[in-house]
Tab-separated table of C-alpha atoms in Angstrom:
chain	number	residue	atom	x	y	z
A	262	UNK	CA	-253.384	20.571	-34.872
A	263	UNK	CA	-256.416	21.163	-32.254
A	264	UNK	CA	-253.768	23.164	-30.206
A	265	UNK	CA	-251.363	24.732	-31.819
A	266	UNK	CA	-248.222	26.202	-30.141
A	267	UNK	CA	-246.131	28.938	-30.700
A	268	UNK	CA	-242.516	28.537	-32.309
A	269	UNK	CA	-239.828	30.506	-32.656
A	270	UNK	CA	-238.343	30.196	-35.918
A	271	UNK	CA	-235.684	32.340	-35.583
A	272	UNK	CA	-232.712	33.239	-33.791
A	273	UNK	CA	-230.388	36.627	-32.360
A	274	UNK	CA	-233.428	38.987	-31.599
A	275	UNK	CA	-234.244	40.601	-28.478
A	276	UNK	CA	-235.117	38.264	-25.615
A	277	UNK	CA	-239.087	40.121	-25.986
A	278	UNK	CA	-239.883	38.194	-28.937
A	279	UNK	CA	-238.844	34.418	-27.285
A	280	UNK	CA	-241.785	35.624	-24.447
A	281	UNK	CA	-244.541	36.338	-26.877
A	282	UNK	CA	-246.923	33.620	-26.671
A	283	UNK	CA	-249.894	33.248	-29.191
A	284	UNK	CA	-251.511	29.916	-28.936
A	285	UNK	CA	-255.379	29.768	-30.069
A	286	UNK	CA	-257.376	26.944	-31.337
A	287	UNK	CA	-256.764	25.024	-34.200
A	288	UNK	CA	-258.837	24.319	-37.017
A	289	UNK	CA	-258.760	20.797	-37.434
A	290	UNK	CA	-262.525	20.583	-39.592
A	291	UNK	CA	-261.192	22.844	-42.210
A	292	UNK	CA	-257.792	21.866	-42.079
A	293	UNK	CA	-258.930	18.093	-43.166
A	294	UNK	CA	-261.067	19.629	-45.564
A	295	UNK	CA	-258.695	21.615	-47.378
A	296	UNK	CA	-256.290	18.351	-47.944
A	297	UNK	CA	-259.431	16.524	-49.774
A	298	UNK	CA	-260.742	19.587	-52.004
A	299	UNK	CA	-257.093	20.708	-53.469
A	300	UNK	CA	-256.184	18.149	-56.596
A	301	UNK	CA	-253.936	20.758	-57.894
A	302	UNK	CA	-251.131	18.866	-55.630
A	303	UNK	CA	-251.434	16.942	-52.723
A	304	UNK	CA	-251.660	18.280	-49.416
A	305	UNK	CA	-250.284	16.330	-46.166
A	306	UNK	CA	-251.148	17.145	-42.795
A	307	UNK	CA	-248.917	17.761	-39.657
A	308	UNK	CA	-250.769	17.238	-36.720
A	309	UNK	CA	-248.463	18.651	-34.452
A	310	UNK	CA	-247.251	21.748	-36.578
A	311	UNK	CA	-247.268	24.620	-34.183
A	312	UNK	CA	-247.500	28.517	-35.524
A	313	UNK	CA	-244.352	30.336	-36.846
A	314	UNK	CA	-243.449	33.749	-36.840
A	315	UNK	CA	-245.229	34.294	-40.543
A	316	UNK	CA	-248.052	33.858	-38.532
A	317	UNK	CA	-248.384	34.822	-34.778
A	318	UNK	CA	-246.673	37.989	-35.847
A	319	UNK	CA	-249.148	39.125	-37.612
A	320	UNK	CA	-252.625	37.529	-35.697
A	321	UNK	CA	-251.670	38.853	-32.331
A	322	UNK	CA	-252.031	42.523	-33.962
A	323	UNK	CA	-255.012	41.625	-35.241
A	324	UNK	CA	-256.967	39.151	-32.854
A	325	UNK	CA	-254.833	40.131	-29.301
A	326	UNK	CA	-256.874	37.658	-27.667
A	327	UNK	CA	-256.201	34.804	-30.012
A	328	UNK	CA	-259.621	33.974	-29.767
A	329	UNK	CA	-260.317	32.648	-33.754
A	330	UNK	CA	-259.524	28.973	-34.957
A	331	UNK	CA	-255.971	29.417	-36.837
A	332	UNK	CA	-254.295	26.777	-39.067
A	333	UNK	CA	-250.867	27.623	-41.004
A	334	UNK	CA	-250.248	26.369	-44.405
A	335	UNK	CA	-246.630	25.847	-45.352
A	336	UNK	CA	-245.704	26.735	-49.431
A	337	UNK	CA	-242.492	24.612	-51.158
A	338	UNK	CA	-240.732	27.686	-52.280
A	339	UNK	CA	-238.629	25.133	-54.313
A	340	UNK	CA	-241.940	25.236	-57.016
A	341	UNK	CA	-241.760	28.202	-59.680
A	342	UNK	CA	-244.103	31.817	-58.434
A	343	UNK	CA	-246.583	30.322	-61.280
A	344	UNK	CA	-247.375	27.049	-59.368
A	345	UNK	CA	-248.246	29.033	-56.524
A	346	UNK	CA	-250.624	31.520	-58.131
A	347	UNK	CA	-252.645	28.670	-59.994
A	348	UNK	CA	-252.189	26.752	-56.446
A	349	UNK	CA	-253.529	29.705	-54.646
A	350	UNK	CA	-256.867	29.674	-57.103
A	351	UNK	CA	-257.891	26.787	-55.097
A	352	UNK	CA	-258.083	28.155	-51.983
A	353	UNK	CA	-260.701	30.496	-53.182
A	354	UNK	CA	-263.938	28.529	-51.991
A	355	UNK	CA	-262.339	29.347	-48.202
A	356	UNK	CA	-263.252	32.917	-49.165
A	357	UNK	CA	-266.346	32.096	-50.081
A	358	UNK	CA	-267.008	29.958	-46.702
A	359	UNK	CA	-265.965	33.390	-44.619
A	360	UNK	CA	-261.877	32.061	-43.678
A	361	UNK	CA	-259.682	35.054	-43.837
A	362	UNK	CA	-256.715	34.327	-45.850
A	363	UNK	CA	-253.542	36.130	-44.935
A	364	UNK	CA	-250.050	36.007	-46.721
A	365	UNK	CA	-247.132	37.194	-44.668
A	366	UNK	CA	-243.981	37.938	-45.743
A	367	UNK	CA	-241.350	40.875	-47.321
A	368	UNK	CA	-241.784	42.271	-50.439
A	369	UNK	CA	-238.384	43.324	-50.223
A	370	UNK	CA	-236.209	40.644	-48.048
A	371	UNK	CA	-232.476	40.838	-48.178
A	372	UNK	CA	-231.261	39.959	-44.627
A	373	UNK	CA	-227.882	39.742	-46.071
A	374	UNK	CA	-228.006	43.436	-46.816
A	375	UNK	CA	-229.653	44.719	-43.581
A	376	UNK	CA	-228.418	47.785	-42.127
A	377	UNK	CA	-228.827	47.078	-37.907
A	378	UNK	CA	-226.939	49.950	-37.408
A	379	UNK	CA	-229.830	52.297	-39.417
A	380	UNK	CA	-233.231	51.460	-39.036
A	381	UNK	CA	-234.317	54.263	-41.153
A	382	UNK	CA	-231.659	53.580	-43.986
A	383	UNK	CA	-233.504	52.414	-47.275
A	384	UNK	CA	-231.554	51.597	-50.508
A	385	UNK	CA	-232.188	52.829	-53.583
A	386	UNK	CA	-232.763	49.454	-55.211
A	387	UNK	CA	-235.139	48.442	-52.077
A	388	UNK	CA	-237.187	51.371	-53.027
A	389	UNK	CA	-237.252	51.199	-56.450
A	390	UNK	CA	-238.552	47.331	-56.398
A	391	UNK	CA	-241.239	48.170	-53.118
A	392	UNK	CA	-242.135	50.855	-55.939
A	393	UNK	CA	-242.461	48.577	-58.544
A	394	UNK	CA	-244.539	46.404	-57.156
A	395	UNK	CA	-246.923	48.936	-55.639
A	396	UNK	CA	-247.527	50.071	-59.155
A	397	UNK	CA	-248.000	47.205	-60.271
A	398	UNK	CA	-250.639	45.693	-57.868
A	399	UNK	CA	-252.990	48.927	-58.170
A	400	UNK	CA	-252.753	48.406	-62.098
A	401	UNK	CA	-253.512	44.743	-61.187
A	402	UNK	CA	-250.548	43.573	-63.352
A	403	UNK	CA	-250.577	40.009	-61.868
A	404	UNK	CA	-248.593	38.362	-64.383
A	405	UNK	CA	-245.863	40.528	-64.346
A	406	UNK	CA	-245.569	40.089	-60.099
A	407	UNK	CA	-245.290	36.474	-61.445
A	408	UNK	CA	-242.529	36.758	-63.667
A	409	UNK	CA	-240.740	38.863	-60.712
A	410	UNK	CA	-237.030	37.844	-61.995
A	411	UNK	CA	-237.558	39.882	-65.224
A	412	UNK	CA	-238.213	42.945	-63.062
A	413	UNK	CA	-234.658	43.900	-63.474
A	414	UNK	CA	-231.691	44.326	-60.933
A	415	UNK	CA	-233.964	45.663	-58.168
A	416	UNK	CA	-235.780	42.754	-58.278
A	417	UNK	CA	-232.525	40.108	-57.939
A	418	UNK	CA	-231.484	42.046	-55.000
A	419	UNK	CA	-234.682	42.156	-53.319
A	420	UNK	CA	-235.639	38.606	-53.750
A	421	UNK	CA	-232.206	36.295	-53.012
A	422	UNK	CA	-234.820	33.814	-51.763
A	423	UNK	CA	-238.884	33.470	-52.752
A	424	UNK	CA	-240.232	32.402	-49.201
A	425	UNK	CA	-241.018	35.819	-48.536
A	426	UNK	CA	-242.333	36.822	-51.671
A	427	UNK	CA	-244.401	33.959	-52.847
A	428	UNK	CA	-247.389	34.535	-49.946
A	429	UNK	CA	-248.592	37.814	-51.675
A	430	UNK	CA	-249.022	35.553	-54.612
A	431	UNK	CA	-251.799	33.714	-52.781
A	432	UNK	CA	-253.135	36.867	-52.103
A	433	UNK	CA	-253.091	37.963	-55.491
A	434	UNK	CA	-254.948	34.963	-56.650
A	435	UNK	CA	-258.020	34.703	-54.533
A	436	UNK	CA	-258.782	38.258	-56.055
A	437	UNK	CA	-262.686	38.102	-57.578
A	438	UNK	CA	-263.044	40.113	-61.072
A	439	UNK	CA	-264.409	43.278	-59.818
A	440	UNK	CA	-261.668	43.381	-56.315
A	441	UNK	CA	-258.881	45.657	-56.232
A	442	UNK	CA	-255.258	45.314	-54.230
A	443	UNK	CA	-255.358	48.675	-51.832
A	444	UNK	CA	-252.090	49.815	-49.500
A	445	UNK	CA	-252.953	49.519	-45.746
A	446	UNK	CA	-249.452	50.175	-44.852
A	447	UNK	CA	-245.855	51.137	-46.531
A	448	UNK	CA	-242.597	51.726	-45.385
A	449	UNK	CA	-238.869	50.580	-45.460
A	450	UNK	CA	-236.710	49.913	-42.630
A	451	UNK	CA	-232.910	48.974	-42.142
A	452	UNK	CA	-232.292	49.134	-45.940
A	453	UNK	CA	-233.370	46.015	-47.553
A	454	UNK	CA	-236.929	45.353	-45.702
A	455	UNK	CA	-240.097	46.106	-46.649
A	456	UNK	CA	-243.149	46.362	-44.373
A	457	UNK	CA	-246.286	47.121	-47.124
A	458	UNK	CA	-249.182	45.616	-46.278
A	459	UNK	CA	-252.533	45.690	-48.688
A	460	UNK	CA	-255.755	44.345	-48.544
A	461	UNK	CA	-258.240	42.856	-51.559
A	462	UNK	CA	-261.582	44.252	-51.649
């Protein structure tokens, strides 16, 4: 899409969020390019897709005056984590053409379990799992964020659904041999969410 809009994927949050617009230019070149260079599964394009909140979320915080081409790539979180991170390996020559790949979702994402009433309630299990997998991406444990369901109870609880999760696969994937995961951000709000943010280099 040369022009994509913004959508609002979501529904019963303040009337703020429905006002935020974010609406740069597309990236139709390297959007076409990406379909023909990925064999690992086939890639269709939607010309009219707009941008979610995965996305303009995060790119107004980082680019306020939406002035860099943006296209969003949608993941079927039907597909096991392992199809993702071998997926993901193919993005890699992106990287090497300067695009900045960004994953955006929860760690820990349990909407079922969040506590409105508490922003700055956090349950044990939320922390435990955020904790887990902080560990585990400065070791660089990759395989074992794969094979998240055998991360015990914590795990279960913090993951009722993979859309969140999967993204920091991507991530994960694209690192180079000598690249490290670092924290640029960590904390947990209304009980069951988790805001960590990290960064290869």
């Amino acid at each position: 899409n040369p022009n994509p809009k913004t959508i609002y994927d979501f529904g019963g949050f303040p009337d703020e969020l429905y006002k935020v617009k974010y609406e740069p230019k597309g990236s139709p070149e390297i959007a076409n390019d990406l379909t023909k260079t990925i064999n690992y599964t086939t890639v269709a394009q939607d010309q009219t897709m707009g941008l979610d909140h995965g996305a303009w979320t995060i790119l107004k915080h980082i680019y306020p005056l939406a002035d860099i081409p943006t296209f969003q790539l949608s993941i079927d979180y039907t597909k096991p984590a392992s199809y993702h991170y071998e997926l993901a390996k193919q993005l890699n020559y992106l990287r090497n053409k300067g695009v900045l790949i960004i994953g955006s979702g929860n760690i820990v994402h349990n909407l079922g379990m969040v506590d409105f009433n508490n922003p700055t309630n956090v349950y044990d299990w939320a922390r435990e799992f955020d904790t887990t997998v902080k560990n585990l991406l400065v070791k660089g444990d990759d395989d074992s964020l794969i094979h998240y369901e055998k991360l015990g109870k914590s795990a279960q609880l913090s993951i009722p659904t993979s859309d969140h999760y999967l993204p920091m696969l991507y991530i994960l994937a694209l690192k180079n041999k000598n690249e490290h995961a670092s924290t640029l951000y960590e904390s947990l709000e209304m009980g069951s969410l988790s805001m960590r943010s990290f960064v290869i280099k």
